[in-house]
PDB file of C-alpha atoms in Angstrom:
ATOM      1  CA  SER A  25     -25.596  69.232-114.917  1.00  0.00           C
ATOM      2  CA  GLN A  26     -26.060  71.589-117.874  1.00  0.00           C
ATOM      3  CA  THR A  27     -22.708  73.089-119.530  1.00  0.00           C
ATOM      4  CA  ILE A  28     -22.435  75.540-121.842  1.00  0.00           C
ATOM      5  CA  HIS A  29     -19.933  75.533-124.913  1.00  0.00           C
ATOM      6  CA  GLN A  30     -19.059  78.568-126.694  1.00  0.00           C
ATOM      7  CA  TRP A  31     -16.197  78.907-129.379  1.00  0.00           C
ATOM      8  CA  PRO A  32     -13.932  79.841-130.225  1.00  0.00           C
ATOM      9  CA  ALA A  33     -13.051  81.561-127.459  1.00  0.00           C
ATOM     10  CA  THR A  34     -10.402  84.468-129.061  1.00  0.00           C
ATOM     11  CA  LEU A  35     -10.873  85.488-132.304  1.00  0.00           C
ATOM     12  CA  VAL A  36      -9.535  88.065-135.185  1.00  0.00           C
ATOM     13  CA  GLN A  37     -11.404  89.153-138.023  1.00  0.00           C
ATOM     14  CA  PRO A  38     -10.701  91.578-140.775  1.00  0.00           C
ATOM     15  CA  VAL A  39     -13.007  94.110-141.980  1.00  0.00           C
ATOM     16  CA  GLY A  40     -15.749  92.542-144.795  1.00  0.00           C
ATOM     17  CA  SER A  41     -15.143  89.367-144.104  1.00  0.00           C
ATOM     18  CA  PRO A  42     -17.929  86.665-142.407  1.00  0.00           C
ATOM     19  CA  LEU A  43     -18.559  85.565-138.808  1.00  0.00           C
ATOM     20  CA  SER A  44     -19.838  82.634-137.259  1.00  0.00           C
ATOM     21  CA  LEU A  45     -19.682  81.659-133.337  1.00  0.00           C
ATOM     22  CA  GLU A  46     -21.160  78.877-132.203  1.00  0.00           C
ATOM     23  CA  CYS A  47     -22.943  78.323-129.015  1.00  0.00           C
ATOM     24  CA  THR A  48     -24.164  74.579-127.328  1.00  0.00           C
ATOM     25  CA  VAL A  49     -25.875  74.135-124.030  1.00  0.00           C
ATOM     26  CA  GLU A  50     -25.648  69.851-123.105  1.00  0.00           C
ATOM     27  CA  GLY A  51     -28.075  68.957-120.350  1.00  0.00           C
ATOM     28  CA  THR A  52     -30.852  70.852-120.573  1.00  0.00           C
ATOM     29  CA  SER A  53     -33.839  70.689-123.345  1.00  0.00           C
ATOM     30  CA  ASN A  54     -35.452  73.053-125.448  1.00  0.00           C
ATOM     31  CA  PRO A  55     -33.145  76.341-123.111  1.00  0.00           C
ATOM     32  CA  ASN A  56     -33.634  79.925-123.716  1.00  0.00           C
ATOM     33  CA  LEU A  57     -30.688  80.842-125.475  1.00  0.00           C
ATOM     34  CA  TYR A  58     -29.346  84.493-125.984  1.00  0.00           C
ATOM     35  CA  TRP A  59     -26.924  86.505-127.254  1.00  0.00           C
ATOM     36  CA  TYR A  60     -24.682  89.355-125.981  1.00  0.00           C
ATOM     37  CA  ARG A  61     -21.822  91.597-126.589  1.00  0.00           C
ATOM     38  CA  GLN A  62     -19.955  93.329-124.144  1.00  0.00           C
ATOM     39  CA  ALA A  63     -18.354  96.918-125.503  1.00  0.00           C
ATOM     40  CA  ALA A  64     -15.179  98.084-124.286  1.00  0.00           C
ATOM     41  CA  GLY A  65     -15.875  99.782-120.679  1.00  0.00           C
ATOM     42  CA  ARG A  66     -19.817  99.436-120.967  1.00  0.00           C
ATOM     43  CA  GLY A  67     -22.802  96.760-119.844  1.00  0.00           C
ATOM     44  CA  LEU A  68     -24.261  93.725-122.141  1.00  0.00           C
ATOM     45  CA  GLN A  69     -26.207  94.583-124.350  1.00  0.00           C
ATOM     46  CA  LEU A  70     -28.826  91.800-125.478  1.00  0.00           C
ATOM     47  CA  LEU A  71     -28.512  91.379-129.503  1.00  0.00           C
ATOM     48  CA  PHE A  72     -30.331  88.036-129.730  1.00  0.00           C
ATOM     49  CA  TYR A  73     -33.096  86.140-128.546  1.00  0.00           C
ATOM     50  CA  SER A  74     -34.855  82.901-129.347  1.00  0.00           C
ATOM     51  CA  VAL A  75     -36.772  80.623-127.082  1.00  0.00           C
ATOM     52  CA  GLY A  76     -37.047  77.323-130.194  1.00  0.00           C
ATOM     53  CA  ILE A  77     -35.720  76.218-133.336  1.00  0.00           C
ATOM     54  CA  GLY A  78     -36.110  78.594-136.017  1.00  0.00           C
ATOM     55  CA  GLN A  79     -37.645  81.506-133.399  1.00  0.00           C
ATOM     56  CA  ILE A  80     -35.013  84.409-133.692  1.00  0.00           C
ATOM     57  CA  SER A  81     -35.826  87.671-131.837  1.00  0.00           C
ATOM     58  CA  SER A  82     -33.741  90.641-132.693  1.00  0.00           C
ATOM     59  CA  GLU A  83     -33.130  93.358-129.934  1.00  0.00           C
ATOM     60  CA  VAL A  84     -30.964  95.682-131.456  1.00  0.00           C
ATOM     61  CA  PRO A  85     -30.654  96.045-135.486  1.00  0.00           C
ATOM     62  CA  GLN A  86     -27.475  95.932-136.793  1.00  0.00           C
ATOM     63  CA  ASN A  87     -24.631  93.695-138.651  1.00  0.00           C
ATOM     64  CA  LEU A  88     -25.117  90.553-137.022  1.00  0.00           C
ATOM     65  CA  SER A  89     -27.602  87.796-137.429  1.00  0.00           C
ATOM     66  CA  ALA A  90     -28.617  84.313-135.239  1.00  0.00           C
ATOM     67  CA  SER A  91     -29.726  81.528-136.334  1.00  0.00           C
ATOM     68  CA  ARG A  92     -30.605  78.119-134.264  1.00  0.00           C
ATOM     69  CA  HIS A  93     -31.711  75.060-136.212  1.00  0.00           C
ATOM     70  CA  GLN A  94     -30.295  72.642-133.565  1.00  0.00           C
ATOM     71  CA  VAL A  95     -32.422  72.960-129.878  1.00  0.00           C
ATOM     72  CA  ARG A  96     -29.487  73.018-128.320  1.00  0.00           C
ATOM     73  CA  GLN A  97     -27.454  75.306-131.047  1.00  0.00           C
ATOM     74  CA  PHE A  98     -27.099  79.071-131.391  1.00  0.00           C
ATOM     75  CA  ILE A  99     -25.247  80.824-133.463  1.00  0.00           C
ATOM     76  CA  LEU A 100     -24.471  84.387-134.510  1.00  0.00           C
ATOM     77  CA  SER A 101     -23.497  85.233-138.103  1.00  0.00           C
ATOM     78  CA  SER A 102     -22.103  88.224-140.389  1.00  0.00           C
ATOM     79  CA  LYS A 103     -21.896  88.568-144.126  1.00  0.00           C
ATOM     80  CA  LYS A 104     -19.237  91.451-143.897  1.00  0.00           C
ATOM     81  CA  LEU A 105     -17.734  92.517-140.808  1.00  0.00           C
ATOM     82  CA  LEU A 106     -17.566  95.769-139.010  1.00  0.00           C
ATOM     83  CA  LEU A 107     -15.176  97.637-137.104  1.00  0.00           C
ATOM     84  CA  SER A 108     -17.768  98.149-134.782  1.00  0.00           C
ATOM     85  CA  ASP A 109     -18.638  94.711-134.235  1.00  0.00           C
ATOM     86  CA  SER A 110     -15.318  93.884-132.394  1.00  0.00           C
ATOM     87  CA  GLY A 111     -16.311  93.777-128.596  1.00  0.00           C
ATOM     88  CA  PHE A 112     -16.909  90.224-125.986  1.00  0.00           C
ATOM     89  CA  TYR A 113     -19.552  88.071-127.289  1.00  0.00           C
ATOM     90  CA  LEU A 114     -21.344  85.710-124.768  1.00  0.00           C
ATOM     91  CA  CYS A 115     -23.776  83.743-125.142  1.00  0.00           C
ATOM     92  CA  ALA A 116     -26.582  82.603-122.003  1.00  0.00           C
ATOM     93  CA  TRP A 117     -28.769  79.591-122.194  1.00  0.00           C
ATOM     94  CA  SER A 118     -32.181  79.508-119.481  1.00  0.00           C
ATOM     95  CA  VAL A 119     -34.664  77.485-118.681  1.00  0.00           C
ATOM     96  CA  LEU A 120     -38.550  77.838-120.861  1.00  0.00           C
ATOM     97  CA  SER A 121     -39.967  78.147-117.416  1.00  0.00           C
ATOM     98  CA  GLY A 122     -40.509  78.387-114.181  1.00  0.00           C
ATOM     99  CA  ARG A 123     -39.887  81.400-112.003  1.00  0.00           C
ATOM    100  CA  VAL A 124     -36.492  82.580-110.864  1.00  0.00           C
ATOM    101  CA  SER A 125     -34.868  81.268-113.999  1.00  0.00           C
ATOM    102  CA  PRO A 126     -31.060  82.969-114.344  1.00  0.00           C
ATOM    103  CA  LEU A 127     -28.733  83.243-117.090  1.00  0.00           C
ATOM    104  CA  HIS A 128     -26.182  80.974-117.188  1.00  0.00           C
ATOM    105  CA  PHE A 129     -23.794  82.413-119.223  1.00  0.00           C
ATOM    106  CA  GLY A 130     -20.604  80.723-121.643  1.00  0.00           C
ATOM    107  CA  ASN A 131     -17.313  81.838-121.334  1.00  0.00           C
ATOM    108  CA  GLY A 132     -17.126  83.837-124.294  1.00  0.00           C
ATOM    109  CA  THR A 133     -15.796  85.041-127.163  1.00  0.00           C
ATOM    110  CA  ARG A 134     -12.921  87.918-127.596  1.00  0.00           C
ATOM    111  CA  LEU A 135     -13.532  89.296-131.535  1.00  0.00           C
ATOM    112  CA  THR A 136     -11.352  91.994-132.763  1.00  0.00           C
ATOM    113  CA  VAL A 137     -12.591  93.246-135.946  1.00  0.00           C
ATOM    114  CA  THR A 138      -9.437  95.115-137.913  1.00  0.00           C
TER     115      THR A 138
ATOM    116  CA  ALA B   7     -38.922 100.071-121.281  1.00  0.00           C
ATOM    117  CA  GLN B   8     -36.865  98.659-117.753  1.00  0.00           C
ATOM    118  CA  THR B   9     -33.483 100.369-117.480  1.00  0.00           C
ATOM    119  CA  VAL B  10     -30.857  99.377-114.786  1.00  0.00           C
ATOM    120  CA  THR B  11     -28.019 102.246-113.157  1.00  0.00           C
ATOM    121  CA  GLN B  12     -25.013 101.723-111.538  1.00  0.00           C
ATOM    122  CA  SER B  13     -23.832 105.019-110.141  1.00  0.00           C
ATOM    123  CA  GLN B  14     -20.335 103.517-109.095  1.00  0.00           C
ATOM    124  CA  PRO B  15     -18.293 103.345-111.883  1.00  0.00           C
ATOM    125  CA  GLU B  16     -15.232 101.899-109.355  1.00  0.00           C
ATOM    126  CA  MET B  17     -15.390 100.806-105.845  1.00  0.00           C
ATOM    127  CA  SER B  18     -12.799  99.892-103.832  1.00  0.00           C
ATOM    128  CA  VAL B  19     -12.158  98.285-100.445  1.00  0.00           C
ATOM    129  CA  GLN B  20      -9.667  96.905 -97.720  1.00  0.00           C
ATOM    130  CA  GLU B  21      -9.511  93.337 -97.264  1.00  0.00           C
ATOM    131  CA  ALA B  22     -11.524  91.678 -94.730  1.00  0.00           C
ATOM    132  CA  GLU B  23     -14.060  94.800 -94.744  1.00  0.00           C
ATOM    133  CA  THR B  24     -17.374  95.161 -95.503  1.00  0.00           C
ATOM    134  CA  VAL B  25     -18.665  97.580 -99.049  1.00  0.00           C
ATOM    135  CA  THR B  26     -21.781  97.969-100.916  1.00  0.00           C
ATOM    136  CA  LEU B  27     -22.514  98.383-104.069  1.00  0.00           C
ATOM    137  CA  SER B  28     -25.611 100.603-105.410  1.00  0.00           C
ATOM    138  CA  CYS B  29     -28.295 100.076-108.022  1.00  0.00           C
ATOM    139  CA  THR B  30     -31.652 100.872-108.529  1.00  0.00           C
ATOM    140  CA  TYR B  31     -33.712 100.199-111.311  1.00  0.00           C
ATOM    141  CA  ASP B  32     -37.069 101.775-113.012  1.00  0.00           C
ATOM    142  CA  THR B  33     -39.822  99.757-113.242  1.00  0.00           C
ATOM    143  CA  SER B  34     -43.840  99.841-113.952  1.00  0.00           C
ATOM    144  CA  GLU B  35     -44.399  95.899-113.242  1.00  0.00           C
ATOM    145  CA  SER B  36     -44.902  94.670-110.096  1.00  0.00           C
ATOM    146  CA  ASP B  37     -43.605  91.214-110.296  1.00  0.00           C
ATOM    147  CA  TYR B  38     -40.013  90.965-111.312  1.00  0.00           C
ATOM    148  CA  TYR B  39     -36.774  89.207-110.673  1.00  0.00           C
ATOM    149  CA  LEU B  40     -33.105  91.240-109.507  1.00  0.00           C
ATOM    150  CA  PHE B  41     -29.567  89.406-109.853  1.00  0.00           C
ATOM    151  CA  TRP B  42     -26.155  90.020-109.360  1.00  0.00           C
ATOM    152  CA  TYR B  43     -23.613  88.820-111.489  1.00  0.00           C
ATOM    153  CA  LYS B  44     -19.617  89.230-110.958  1.00  0.00           C
ATOM    154  CA  GLN B  45     -17.121  89.088-114.296  1.00  0.00           C
ATOM    155  CA  PRO B  46     -13.760  88.763-112.597  1.00  0.00           C
ATOM    156  CA  PRO B  47     -10.500  88.801-115.356  1.00  0.00           C
ATOM    157  CA  SER B  48     -11.661  85.889-116.802  1.00  0.00           C
ATOM    158  CA  ARG B  49     -14.573  87.684-118.185  1.00  0.00           C
ATOM    159  CA  GLN B  50     -16.811  84.818-116.656  1.00  0.00           C
ATOM    160  CA  MET B  51     -20.263  86.093-115.652  1.00  0.00           C
ATOM    161  CA  ILE B  52     -20.890  84.423-112.349  1.00  0.00           C
ATOM    162  CA  LEU B  53     -24.414  84.540-110.875  1.00  0.00           C
ATOM    163  CA  VAL B  54     -23.740  86.459-107.080  1.00  0.00           C
ATOM    164  CA  ILE B  55     -27.173  86.149-106.223  1.00  0.00           C
ATOM    165  CA  ARG B  56     -30.833  86.564-107.162  1.00  0.00           C
ATOM    166  CA  GLN B  57     -34.004  88.652-105.148  1.00  0.00           C
ATOM    167  CA  GLU B  58     -37.836  87.703-106.121  1.00  0.00           C
ATOM    168  CA  ALA B  59     -39.667  91.166-105.803  1.00  0.00           C
ATOM    169  CA  TYR B  60     -42.608  89.767-104.298  1.00  0.00           C
ATOM    170  CA  LYS B  61     -40.475  88.723-101.147  1.00  0.00           C
ATOM    171  CA  GLN B  62     -40.068  91.015 -98.636  1.00  0.00           C
ATOM    172  CA  GLN B  63     -36.649  89.110 -96.877  1.00  0.00           C
ATOM    173  CA  ASN B  64     -33.781  90.202 -98.315  1.00  0.00           C
ATOM    174  CA  ALA B  65     -31.203  87.487-100.389  1.00  0.00           C
ATOM    175  CA  THR B  66     -28.705  86.298 -98.529  1.00  0.00           C
ATOM    176  CA  GLU B  67     -25.837  83.993-100.407  1.00  0.00           C
ATOM    177  CA  ASN B  68     -22.678  84.009 -97.691  1.00  0.00           C
ATOM    178  CA  ARG B  69     -21.043  86.450 -97.449  1.00  0.00           C
ATOM    179  CA  PHE B  70     -23.263  88.280 -99.942  1.00  0.00           C
ATOM    180  CA  SER B  71     -26.432  89.877 -99.377  1.00  0.00           C
ATOM    181  CA  VAL B  72     -28.700  92.525-100.790  1.00  0.00           C
ATOM    182  CA  ASN B  73     -30.836  95.635 -99.230  1.00  0.00           C
ATOM    183  CA  PHE B  74     -33.570  95.780-101.624  1.00  0.00           C
ATOM    184  CA  GLN B  75     -36.112  98.569-101.050  1.00  0.00           C
ATOM    185  CA  LYS B  76     -39.164  97.765-103.473  1.00  0.00           C
ATOM    186  CA  ALA B  77     -40.495 101.277-102.897  1.00  0.00           C
ATOM    187  CA  ALA B  78     -37.101 102.915-103.924  1.00  0.00           C
ATOM    188  CA  LYS B  79     -36.363 100.801-106.643  1.00  0.00           C
ATOM    189  CA  SER B  80     -33.402 100.065-104.930  1.00  0.00           C
ATOM    190  CA  PHE B  81     -31.327  96.906-104.573  1.00  0.00           C
ATOM    191  CA  SER B  82     -27.488  97.258-103.325  1.00  0.00           C
ATOM    192  CA  LEU B  83     -25.087  94.507-103.003  1.00  0.00           C
ATOM    193  CA  LYS B  84     -23.333  93.726 -99.439  1.00  0.00           C
ATOM    194  CA  ILE B  85     -20.156  92.329 -99.601  1.00  0.00           C
ATOM    195  CA  SER B  86     -18.332  91.768 -95.458  1.00  0.00           C
ATOM    196  CA  ASP B  87     -15.410  89.896 -94.926  1.00  0.00           C
ATOM    197  CA  SER B  88     -14.240  91.378 -98.242  1.00  0.00           C
ATOM    198  CA  GLN B  89     -11.403  88.796 -99.945  1.00  0.00           C
ATOM    199  CA  LEU B  90      -8.929  89.430-102.945  1.00  0.00           C
ATOM    200  CA  GLY B  91     -10.855  86.765-105.361  1.00  0.00           C
ATOM    201  CA  ASP B  92     -13.813  89.466-104.854  1.00  0.00           C
ATOM    202  CA  ALA B  93     -12.267  92.183-107.425  1.00  0.00           C
ATOM    203  CA  ALA B  94     -14.106  92.053-110.291  1.00  0.00           C
ATOM    204  CA  MET B  95     -16.696  93.713-112.627  1.00  0.00           C
ATOM    205  CA  TYR B  96     -20.444  93.268-111.036  1.00  0.00           C
ATOM    206  CA  PHE B  97     -23.625  93.911-112.660  1.00  0.00           C
ATOM    207  CA  CYS B  98     -26.720  94.078-111.564  1.00  0.00           C
ATOM    208  CA  ALA B  99     -29.582  92.571-113.899  1.00  0.00           C
ATOM    209  CA  TYR B 100     -33.348  92.959-114.231  1.00  0.00           C
ATOM    210  CA  ARG B 101     -36.039  90.723-114.978  1.00  0.00           C
ATOM    211  CA  SER B 102     -39.546  90.820-115.910  1.00  0.00           C
ATOM    212  CA  ALA B 103     -41.432  87.749-114.352  1.00  0.00           C
ATOM    213  CA  GLY B 104     -44.060  87.654-116.886  1.00  0.00           C
ATOM    214  CA  SER B 105     -43.894  83.829-118.841  1.00  0.00           C
ATOM    215  CA  GLY B 106     -42.888  83.726-122.262  1.00  0.00           C
ATOM    216  CA  GLY B 107     -39.456  84.237-123.857  1.00  0.00           C
ATOM    217  CA  SER B 108     -39.551  87.966-124.004  1.00  0.00           C
ATOM    218  CA  ASN B 109     -40.004  88.185-120.325  1.00  0.00           C
ATOM    219  CA  TYR B 110     -36.674  85.787-119.940  1.00  0.00           C
ATOM    220  CA  LYS B 111     -33.912  88.506-120.613  1.00  0.00           C
ATOM    221  CA  LEU B 112     -32.130  90.614-118.712  1.00  0.00           C
ATOM    222  CA  THR B 113     -31.372  93.667-119.051  1.00  0.00           C
ATOM    223  CA  PHE B 114     -28.024  94.718-117.255  1.00  0.00           C
ATOM    224  CA  GLY B 115     -26.570  97.672-115.667  1.00  0.00           C
ATOM    225  CA  LYS B 116     -23.628  99.068-116.426  1.00  0.00           C
ATOM    226  CA  GLY B 117     -21.547  97.510-113.929  1.00  0.00           C
ATOM    227  CA  THR B 118     -19.150  98.307-110.769  1.00  0.00           C
ATOM    228  CA  LEU B 119     -15.207  97.939-110.932  1.00  0.00           C
ATOM    229  CA  LEU B 120     -14.662  96.577-107.657  1.00  0.00           C
ATOM    230  CA  THR B 121     -11.148  96.473-106.136  1.00  0.00           C
ATOM    231  CA  VAL B 122      -9.918  94.871-102.867  1.00  0.00           C
ATOM    232  CA  ASN B 123      -6.955  95.418-101.245  1.00  0.00           C
ATOM    233  CA  PRO B 124      -4.290  93.870 -99.613  1.00  0.00           C
TER     234      PRO B 124
END
């Protein structure tokens, strides 16, 4: 069965520090991968998605970047964090093809920038 | 671009009663998918139910069912025999049916916080 691992679960970082969040999917070949952010009291905003190695699409211009150097790993990064980067970050995957393919989410990372 | 609207920021229901959460969406597409996700206090996103737009029959998963009105672009979730464990934030989501990676992303509403009273 497929599993998705996201770490760390919680992170507190000072403003201006770098960021690296990791997401790894097991049990599926070449999935679509996604990074969503959920700000307090708001819905989920899609940040990045990837359909394959090196293929990253950005939905919202921001202080973050994403990379995919391995088929089942998706990394969210920042060179210098801003206070506005605080939030709950969710990684998700879906199959590459097929009709009703829902997103399957990791447990999320709560990021607090101080 | 598609938009999803959940007009009820909060709802409450008595245990064992039935509650309906509303969702409307805006799209020019004829083929698409709709989902309801549940986010309990643990913050994990859990798929509750899915609906294919080309299917007229409303989806059902145990105590969860939807009322899909394609012409009205409405997709409500009904929870029957509510349980304390149903307390969570519920998100409605839309996905295009076309092929290609960009069509697999979900657009979410802002959510409805459901409280279940004992």
